[in-house]
XYZ file of C-alpha atoms in Angstrom:
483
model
C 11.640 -1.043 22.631
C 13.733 1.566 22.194
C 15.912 1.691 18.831
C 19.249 2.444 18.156
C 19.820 5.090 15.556
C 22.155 5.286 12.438
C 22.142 8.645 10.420
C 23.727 9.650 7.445
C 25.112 12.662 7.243
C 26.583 13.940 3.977
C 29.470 16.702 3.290
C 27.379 18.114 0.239
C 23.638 17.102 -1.462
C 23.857 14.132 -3.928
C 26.916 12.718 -1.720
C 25.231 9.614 -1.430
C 22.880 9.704 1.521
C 19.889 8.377 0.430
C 21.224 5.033 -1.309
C 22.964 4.325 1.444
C 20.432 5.144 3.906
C 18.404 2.654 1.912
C 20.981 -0.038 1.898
C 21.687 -0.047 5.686
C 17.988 -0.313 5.994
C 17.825 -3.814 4.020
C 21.272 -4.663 5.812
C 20.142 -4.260 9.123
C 16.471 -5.738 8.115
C 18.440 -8.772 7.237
C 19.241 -9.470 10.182
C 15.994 -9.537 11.813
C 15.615 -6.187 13.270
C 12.514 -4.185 12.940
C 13.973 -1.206 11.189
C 12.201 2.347 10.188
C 13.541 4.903 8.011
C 13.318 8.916 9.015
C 14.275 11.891 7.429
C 13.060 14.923 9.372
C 12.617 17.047 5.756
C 13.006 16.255 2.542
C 12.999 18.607 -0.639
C 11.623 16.710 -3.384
C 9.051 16.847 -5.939
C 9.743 12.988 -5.903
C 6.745 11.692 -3.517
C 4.852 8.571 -3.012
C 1.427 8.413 -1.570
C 0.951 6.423 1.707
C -1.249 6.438 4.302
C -2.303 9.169 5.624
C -1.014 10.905 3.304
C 2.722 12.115 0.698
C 6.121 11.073 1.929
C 9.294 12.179 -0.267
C 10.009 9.073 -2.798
C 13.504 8.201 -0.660
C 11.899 7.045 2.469
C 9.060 6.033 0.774
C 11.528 3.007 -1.002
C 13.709 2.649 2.266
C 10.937 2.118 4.195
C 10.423 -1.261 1.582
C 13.994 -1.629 1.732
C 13.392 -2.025 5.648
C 10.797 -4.447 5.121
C 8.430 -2.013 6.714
C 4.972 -0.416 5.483
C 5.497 3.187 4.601
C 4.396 6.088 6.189
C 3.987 10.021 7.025
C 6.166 9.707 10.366
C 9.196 8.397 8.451
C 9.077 11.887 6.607
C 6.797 14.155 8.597
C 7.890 17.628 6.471
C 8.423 17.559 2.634
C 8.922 20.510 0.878
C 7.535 20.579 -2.864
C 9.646 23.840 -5.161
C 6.929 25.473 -7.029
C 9.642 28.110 -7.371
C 13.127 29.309 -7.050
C 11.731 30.903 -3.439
C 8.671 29.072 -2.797
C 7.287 25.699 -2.372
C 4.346 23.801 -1.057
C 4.434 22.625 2.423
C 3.363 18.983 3.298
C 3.482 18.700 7.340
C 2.753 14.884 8.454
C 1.177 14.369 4.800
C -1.215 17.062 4.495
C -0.382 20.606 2.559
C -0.254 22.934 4.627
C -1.114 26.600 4.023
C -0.146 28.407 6.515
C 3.639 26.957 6.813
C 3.820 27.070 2.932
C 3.035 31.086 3.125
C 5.495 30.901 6.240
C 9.304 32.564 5.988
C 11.725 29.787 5.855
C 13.758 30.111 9.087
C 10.137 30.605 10.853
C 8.794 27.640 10.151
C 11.693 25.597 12.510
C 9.971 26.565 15.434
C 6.558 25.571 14.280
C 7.236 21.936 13.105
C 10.274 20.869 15.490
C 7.611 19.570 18.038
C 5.624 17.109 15.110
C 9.292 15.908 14.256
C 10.680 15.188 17.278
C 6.936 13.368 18.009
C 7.088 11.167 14.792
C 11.371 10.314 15.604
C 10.184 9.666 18.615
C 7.112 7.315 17.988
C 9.292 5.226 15.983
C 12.281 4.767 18.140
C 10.044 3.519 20.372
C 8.614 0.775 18.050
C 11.352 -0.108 16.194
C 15.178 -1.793 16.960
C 16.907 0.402 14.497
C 16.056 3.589 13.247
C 18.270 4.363 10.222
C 17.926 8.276 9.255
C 18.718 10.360 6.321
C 20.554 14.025 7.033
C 19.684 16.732 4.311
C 22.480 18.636 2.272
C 25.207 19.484 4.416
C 25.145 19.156 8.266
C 28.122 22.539 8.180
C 25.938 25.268 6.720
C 26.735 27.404 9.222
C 24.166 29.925 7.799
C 21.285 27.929 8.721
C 22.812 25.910 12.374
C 20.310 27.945 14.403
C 17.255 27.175 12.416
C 18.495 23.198 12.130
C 15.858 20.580 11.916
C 17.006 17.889 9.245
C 20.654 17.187 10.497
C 22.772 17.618 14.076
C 19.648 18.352 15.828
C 17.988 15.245 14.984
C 21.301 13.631 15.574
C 21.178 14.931 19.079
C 18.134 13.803 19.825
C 17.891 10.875 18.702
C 21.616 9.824 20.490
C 22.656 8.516 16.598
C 25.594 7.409 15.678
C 26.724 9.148 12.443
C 28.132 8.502 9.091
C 29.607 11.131 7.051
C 29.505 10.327 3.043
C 31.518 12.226 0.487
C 31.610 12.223 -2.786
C 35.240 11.918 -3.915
C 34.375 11.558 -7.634
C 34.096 15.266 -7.200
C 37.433 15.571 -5.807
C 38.272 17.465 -2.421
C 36.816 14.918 -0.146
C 39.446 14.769 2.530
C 38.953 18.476 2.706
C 35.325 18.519 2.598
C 35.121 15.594 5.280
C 37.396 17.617 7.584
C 35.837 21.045 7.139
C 32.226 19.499 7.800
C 33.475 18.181 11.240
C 35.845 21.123 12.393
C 32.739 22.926 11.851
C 30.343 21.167 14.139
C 30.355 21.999 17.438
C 32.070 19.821 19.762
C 29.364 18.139 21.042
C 28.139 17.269 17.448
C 31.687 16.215 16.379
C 31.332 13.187 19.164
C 28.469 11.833 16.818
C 30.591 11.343 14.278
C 31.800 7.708 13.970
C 33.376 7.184 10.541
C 33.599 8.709 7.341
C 32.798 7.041 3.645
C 34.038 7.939 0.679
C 32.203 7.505 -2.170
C 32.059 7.115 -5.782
C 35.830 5.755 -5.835
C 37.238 5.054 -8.902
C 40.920 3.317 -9.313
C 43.152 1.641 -6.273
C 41.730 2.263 -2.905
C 45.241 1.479 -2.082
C 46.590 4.984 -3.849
C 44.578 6.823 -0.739
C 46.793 6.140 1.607
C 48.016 7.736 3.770
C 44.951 10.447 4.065
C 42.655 8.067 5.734
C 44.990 8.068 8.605
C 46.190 11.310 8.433
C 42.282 12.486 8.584
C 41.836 9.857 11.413
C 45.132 11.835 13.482
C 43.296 15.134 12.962
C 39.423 14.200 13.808
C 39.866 10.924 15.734
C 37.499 9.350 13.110
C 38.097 6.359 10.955
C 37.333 6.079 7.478
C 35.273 2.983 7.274
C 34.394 2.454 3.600
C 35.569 3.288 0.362
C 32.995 2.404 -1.952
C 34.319 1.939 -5.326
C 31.723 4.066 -8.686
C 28.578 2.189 -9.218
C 26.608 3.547 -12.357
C 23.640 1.297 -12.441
C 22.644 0.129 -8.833
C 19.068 0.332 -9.682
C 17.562 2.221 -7.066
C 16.127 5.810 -8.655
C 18.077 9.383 -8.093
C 17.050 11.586 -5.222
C 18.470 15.078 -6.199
C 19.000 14.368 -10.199
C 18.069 13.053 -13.651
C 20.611 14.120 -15.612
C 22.688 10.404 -15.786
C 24.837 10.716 -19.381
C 25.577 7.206 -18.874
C 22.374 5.910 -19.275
C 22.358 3.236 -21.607
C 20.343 0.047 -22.750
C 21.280 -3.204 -22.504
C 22.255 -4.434 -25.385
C 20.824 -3.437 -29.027
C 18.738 -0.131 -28.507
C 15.409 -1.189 -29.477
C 13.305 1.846 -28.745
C 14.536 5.096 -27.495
C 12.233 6.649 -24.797
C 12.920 10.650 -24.456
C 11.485 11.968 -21.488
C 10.685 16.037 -21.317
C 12.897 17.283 -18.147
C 11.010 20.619 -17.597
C 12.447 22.207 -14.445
C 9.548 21.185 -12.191
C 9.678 18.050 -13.023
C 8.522 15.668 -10.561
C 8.051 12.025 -9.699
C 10.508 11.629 -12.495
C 11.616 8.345 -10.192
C 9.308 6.352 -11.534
C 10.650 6.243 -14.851
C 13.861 4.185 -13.553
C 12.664 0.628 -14.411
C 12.912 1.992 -18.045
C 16.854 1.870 -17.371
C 16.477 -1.437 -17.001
C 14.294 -2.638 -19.555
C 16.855 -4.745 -22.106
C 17.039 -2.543 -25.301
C 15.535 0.608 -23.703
C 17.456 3.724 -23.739
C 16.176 6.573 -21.805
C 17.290 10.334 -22.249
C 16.266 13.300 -20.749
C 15.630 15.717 -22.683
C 16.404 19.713 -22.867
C 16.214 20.938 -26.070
C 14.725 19.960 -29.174
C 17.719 18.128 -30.394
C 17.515 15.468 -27.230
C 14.054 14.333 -29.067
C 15.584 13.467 -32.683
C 15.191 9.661 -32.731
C 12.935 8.839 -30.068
C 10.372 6.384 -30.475
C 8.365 7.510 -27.824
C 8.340 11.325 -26.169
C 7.204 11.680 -22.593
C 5.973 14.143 -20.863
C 6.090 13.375 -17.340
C 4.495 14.626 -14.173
C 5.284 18.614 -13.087
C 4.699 20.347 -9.842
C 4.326 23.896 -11.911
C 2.703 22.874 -14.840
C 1.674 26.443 -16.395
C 5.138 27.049 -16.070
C 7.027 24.604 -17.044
C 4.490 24.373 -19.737
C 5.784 27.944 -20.709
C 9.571 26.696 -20.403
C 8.384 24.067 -22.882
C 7.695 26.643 -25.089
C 10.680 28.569 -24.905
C 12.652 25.893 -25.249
C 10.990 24.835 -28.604
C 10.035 22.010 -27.067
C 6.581 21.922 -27.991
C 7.246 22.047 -31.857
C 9.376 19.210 -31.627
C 6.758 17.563 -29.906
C 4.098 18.559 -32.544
C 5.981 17.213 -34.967
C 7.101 14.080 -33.283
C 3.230 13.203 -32.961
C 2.349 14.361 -36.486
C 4.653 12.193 -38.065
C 2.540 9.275 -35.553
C 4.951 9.193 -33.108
C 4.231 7.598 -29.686
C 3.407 10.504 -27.020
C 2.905 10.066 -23.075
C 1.354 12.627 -20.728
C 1.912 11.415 -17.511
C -0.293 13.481 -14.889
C 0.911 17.168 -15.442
C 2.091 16.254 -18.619
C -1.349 14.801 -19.516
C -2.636 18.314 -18.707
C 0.084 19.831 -20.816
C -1.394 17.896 -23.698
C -4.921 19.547 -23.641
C -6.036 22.434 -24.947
C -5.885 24.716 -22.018
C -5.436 24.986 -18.104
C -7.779 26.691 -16.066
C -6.820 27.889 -12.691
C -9.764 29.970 -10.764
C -8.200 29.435 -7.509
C -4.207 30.489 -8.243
C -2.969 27.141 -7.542
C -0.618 26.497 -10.808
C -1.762 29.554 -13.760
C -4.149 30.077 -16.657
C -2.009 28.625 -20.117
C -3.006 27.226 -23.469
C -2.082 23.685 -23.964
C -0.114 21.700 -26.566
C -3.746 21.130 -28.282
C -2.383 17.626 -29.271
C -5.321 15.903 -26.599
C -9.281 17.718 -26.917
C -9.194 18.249 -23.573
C -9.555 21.267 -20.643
C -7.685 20.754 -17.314
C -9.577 22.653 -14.403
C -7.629 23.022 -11.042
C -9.478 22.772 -8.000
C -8.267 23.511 -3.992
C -8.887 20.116 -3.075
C -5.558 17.959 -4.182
C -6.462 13.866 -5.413
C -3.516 11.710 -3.282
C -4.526 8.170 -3.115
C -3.428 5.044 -4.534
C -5.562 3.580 -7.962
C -5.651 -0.184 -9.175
C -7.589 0.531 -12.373
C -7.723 -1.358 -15.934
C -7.413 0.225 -19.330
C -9.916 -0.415 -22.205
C -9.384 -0.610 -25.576
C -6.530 1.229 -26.690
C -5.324 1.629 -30.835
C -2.158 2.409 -32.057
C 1.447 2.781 -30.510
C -0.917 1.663 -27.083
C -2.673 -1.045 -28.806
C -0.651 -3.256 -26.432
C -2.064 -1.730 -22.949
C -5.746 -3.113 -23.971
C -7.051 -4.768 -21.156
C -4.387 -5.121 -18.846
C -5.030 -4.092 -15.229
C -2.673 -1.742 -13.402
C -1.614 0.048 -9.748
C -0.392 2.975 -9.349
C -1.156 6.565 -7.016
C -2.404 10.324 -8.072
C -1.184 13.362 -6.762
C -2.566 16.185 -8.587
C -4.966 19.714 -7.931
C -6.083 18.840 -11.745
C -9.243 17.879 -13.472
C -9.552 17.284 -16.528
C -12.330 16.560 -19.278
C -13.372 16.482 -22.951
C -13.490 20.078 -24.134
C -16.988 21.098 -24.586
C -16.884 23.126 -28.103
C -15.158 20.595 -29.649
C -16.599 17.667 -28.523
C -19.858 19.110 -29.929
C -17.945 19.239 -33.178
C -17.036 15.923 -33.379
C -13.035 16.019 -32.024
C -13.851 13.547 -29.032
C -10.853 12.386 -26.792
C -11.288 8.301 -26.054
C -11.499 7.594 -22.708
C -9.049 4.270 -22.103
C -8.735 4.240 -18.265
C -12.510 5.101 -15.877
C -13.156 8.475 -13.922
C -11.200 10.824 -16.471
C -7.468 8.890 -15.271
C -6.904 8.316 -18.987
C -7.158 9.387 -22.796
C -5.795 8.500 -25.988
C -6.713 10.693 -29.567
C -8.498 8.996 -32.516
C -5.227 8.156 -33.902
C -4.433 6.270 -31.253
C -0.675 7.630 -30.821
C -1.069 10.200 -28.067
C -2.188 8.977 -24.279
C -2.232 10.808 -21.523
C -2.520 9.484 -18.126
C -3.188 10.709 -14.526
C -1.619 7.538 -13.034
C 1.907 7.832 -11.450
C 4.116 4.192 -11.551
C 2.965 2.494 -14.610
C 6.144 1.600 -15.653
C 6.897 0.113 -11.711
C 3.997 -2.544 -12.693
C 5.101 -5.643 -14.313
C 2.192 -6.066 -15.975
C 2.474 -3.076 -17.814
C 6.296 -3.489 -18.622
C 5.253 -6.617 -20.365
C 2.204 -5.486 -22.319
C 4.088 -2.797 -23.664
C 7.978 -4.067 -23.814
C 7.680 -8.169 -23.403
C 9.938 -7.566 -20.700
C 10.478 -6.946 -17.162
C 12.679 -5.116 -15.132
C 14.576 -6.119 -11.744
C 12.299 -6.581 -8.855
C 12.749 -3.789 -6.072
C 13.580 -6.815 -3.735
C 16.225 -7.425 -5.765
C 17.862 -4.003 -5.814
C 17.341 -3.560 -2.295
C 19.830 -6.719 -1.927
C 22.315 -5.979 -4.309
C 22.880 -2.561 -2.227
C 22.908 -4.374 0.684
C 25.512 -6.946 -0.532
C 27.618 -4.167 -1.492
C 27.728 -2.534 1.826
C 28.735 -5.605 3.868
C 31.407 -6.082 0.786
C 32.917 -2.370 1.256
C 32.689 -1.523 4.534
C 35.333 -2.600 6.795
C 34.471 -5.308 8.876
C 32.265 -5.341 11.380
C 31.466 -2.196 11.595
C 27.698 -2.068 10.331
C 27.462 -4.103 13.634
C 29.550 -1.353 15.776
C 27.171 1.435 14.797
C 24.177 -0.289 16.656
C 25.952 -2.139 19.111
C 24.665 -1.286 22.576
C-alpha cells in the first residue's frame, strides 16, 4: 500500500490549514480509504497525549476525523514556546534535551531522518495521507533549513493546496507571491488555490481567479464562504470576539488567557454549551460578570503567573472568589492557585502563588503524560454538581502538588475531590483546582455541571466535511488522489 498524499499549504499561519486538513481527512475517510494525518512540526502548546507519547492537538483531532487511532508519527516534532526564543522540544513524543538546547536552523539536520521515517511508515500503511504545511511555504529566510512544507511535499510526491485567507484582504497577491517564490520544481506541486473566509458574492471575484490561473497555470478550486462557528477548536488563536451563547446567556465563563497559555482547545465545547458565553480574558475588566473564572493550563507557569500579576489579574481574581465566586485551576492554573511553586531543577521558576488553594506545587524532571479515567468525590459548593460522576481525560505536567505542610498543621486543609493529588477544592467549596486536561470534552461532566451537552466530535467532523464537498468545485477532492 502505498498512499497518495494531499498537503495543505497555506500563504500565511491561521490561513486555514488545519480545519481543512481535518475536513479532507473525514472526506476522504468517507469514502472508505484508510487515511492518516501528518504534519512534520507543529508549534503549539495545544497537545494531546497518545501513545507513545504528545502530538500537537491538530493532528491529534484529524487523526479522529480520519477515523484513525492517534499517534506520535502523525506529528513526530512539536515545538512547545516556553519563550519568545525558546521552547521545549518533543521529537517522536518524548522531550528532548538536547534538540531543545539546540540552535534552531541546527536542529533540521538532526530530525529530517525521524520525519521522513514516520511520512514514510505511514504512506506505506495507509491509501491517503492528508498533511498539514506550517506558516508559509515562501519564507525564503528559512527554504534551506525546510522541514514542515516543500520538502515534505517533495518527498512525499503530494499534490498541494494553497489556502488564503481573503478576509484579510490581498489574497490574489499573497497566492501569487507564495508560488512565484517556490522554485520551479515546487511550483509543479501546486494544484489549486482556496480562498478562504469569503464573505459576499463569490461572483464579484471574477475575473482574478482566471487572471491568477493565466499567470500560474493553477485553478482556483474553492471559495469557501466565512464560517464563525464550525466547531472544531483554533490552532494558532483564542482571541474569537464573536463568541457568543446560544440563546439567553445563562452563565458567563471567563477564562484567564496568560501568554503561555496552553491546551486552551479544550475549552471549545463551552462555545457550544446553549446559554454559555465564553471570553477570554486580558485585563481585569474581561472578568466583571463572570460566573465562573478559569484559569487554564500554562506551559510557563511562574511566568505567566507573574504576567497575572502585572496585569492585575490576580486581584480581580481574589475578589471574584471572595465574593464566592466559582474558580477553576486547570493543571498550571491549579498550581497558580497554591501558595507557592517550587522549582529545584529550573524547569518553570520559584513564585508565590495566588494563596486562594493551601497548597505547594513542587516540579520534578520527570514530566506525568498519560491519559486518566478517574471519579470525583464529594464536592460542596459552585462544584456540588461534579459529586460522584466519573470522568476521562490526560495530564501533561512537570508539577506536583500537595497540602502545604505549615498550614495543614494549623488547620487550613485543602479537600481532596479527585485520588493521587489530580484534584482539590477549599472548605468553601468555590475554588477547585484540577490536574486533568478535557473535562469539559466529557459528556458526563457537561451534564453534571450544565444539564447539557455539546455537539459530538463525530458530528463536527461531518459538518466540515459536508462543507467541503459543497464548496469545492466538483470533482476535484477526487482529482487530488486520483492515480
Amino acid at each position: 500500500m502505498t498512499a497518495r498524499c494531499v498537503m495543505v499549504l497555506g500563504t500565511t499561519s491561521g490561513a486555514g490549514k488545519s480545519w481543512l486538513t481535518t475536513a479532507l481527512c473525514r472526506h476522504y475517510a468517507r469514502q472508505g480509504l484508510k487515511v492518516a494525518p501528518f504534519k512534520a512540526q507543529n508549534m503549539s502548546n495545544n497537545a494531546r497525549v497518545v501513545a507513545g507519547g504528545e502530538i500537537g492537538s491538530a493532528q491529534y483531532f484529524q487523526a479522529l476525523a480520519a477515523q484513525a487511532e492517534p499517534e506520535v508519527r502523525m506529528n513526530p516534532l512539536l515545538l512547545k514556546p516556553e519563550a519568545d526564543t525558546r521552547s521545549q522540544v518533543v521529537l517522536m513524543g518524548q522531550v528532548n534535551e538536547e534538540l531543545s538546547n539546540m540552535p534552531w536552523r541546527g536542529r533540521s539536520l538532526h530530525v529530517w531522518p525521524q520525519i521522513a521515517a514516520a511520512l514514510d511508515e505511514l504512506m506505506a500503511e495507509n491509501d491517503v495521507v492528508v498533511i498539514e504545511g506550517a506558516g508559509s511555504p515562501a519564507e525564503i529566510n528559512l527554504h534551506a533549513s525546510d522541514i514542515v512544507n516543500m520538502r515534505v511535499a517533495l518527498h512525499a510526491n503530494a499534490r498541494c493546496l494553497l489556502v488564503s485567507d481573503i478576509d484579510r484582504g490581498g489574497a490574489f497577491a499573497h497566492l501569487y507571491g507564495t508560488w512565484a517564490l517556490l522554485p520551479t520544481e515546487e511550483r509543479a506541486l501546486i494544484h489549486g488555490f482556496v480562498l478562504n473566509k469569503f464573505r459576499g458574492d463569490a461572483g464579484l471575484l471574477a475575473p482574478a481567479p482566471q487572471m491568477l490561473q493565466d499567470l500560474t497555470g493553477v485553478p482556483t478550486v474553492a471559495t469557501l464562504p466565512m464560517w464563525w462557528q464550525h466547531g472544531l477548536p483554533e490552532e494558532d488563536g483564542i482571541f474569537d470576539d464573536r463568541t457568543r451563547a446560544s440563546g439567553a446567556v445563562s452563565k458567563t465563563v471567563a477564562v484567564i488567557a496568560y501568554p503561555r497559555i496552553s491546551n486552551l482547545d479544550e475549552f471549545q465545547p463551552l462555545k457550544n454549551v446553549p446559554g454559555v458565553r465564553l471570553v477570554w480574558a486580558r485585563a481585569p475588566a474581561d472578568c466583571v460578570g463572570a460566573d465562573w473564572t478559569v484559569l487554564p493550563g500554562s506551559k510557563a507557569t511562574a511566568a505567566d503567573l507573574a504576567w497575572l500579576r502585572t496585569q492585575g489579574l490576580d486581584r480581580a481574581i481574589a475578589a471574584h472568589a471572595a465574593q464566592g465566586g466559582a474558580v477553576l485551576g486547570v493543571c498550571g492554573g491549579l498550581q497558580m492557585l497554591g501558595e507557592a511553586l517550587i522549582d529545584t531543577h529550573g524547569i518553570d521558576g520559584n513564585a508565590p502563588g495566588l494563596g486562594l488553594l493551601p497548597l505547594v506545587t513542587q516540579f520534578d524532571l520527570q514530566k506525568t503524560v498519560r491519559h486518566t479515567h478517574t471519579t470525583f468525590g464529594a464536592l460542596q459548593g459552585a462544584w456540588a454538581g461534579l459529586s460522584g460522576v466519573a470522568a476521562a481525560g490526560y495530564e501533561i505536567h512537570h508539577g506536583q502538588t500537595a497540602q502545604h505542610p505549615a498550614m495543614a498543621k494549623a488547620g487550613d486543609i485543602a479537600r481532596e475531590v479527585l485520588p493521587e493529588g489530580l484534584g482539590w477544592q477549599n472548605t468553601a467549596g468555590n475554588v477547585l483546582g484540577v490536574y486533568l486536561h478535557g473535562l469539559f470534552e466529557d459528556p458526563r461532566v457537561l451534564h453534571a455541571l450544565f444539564g447539557a451537552t455539546a455537539p459530538t466530535l463525530d458530528t463536527v467532523f461531518n459538518g466540515l466535511a459536508d462543507f467541503i464537498e459543497t464548496h469545492f468545485e466538483p470533482g476535484v477532492l477526487d482529482q487530488l488522489i486520483a492515480p
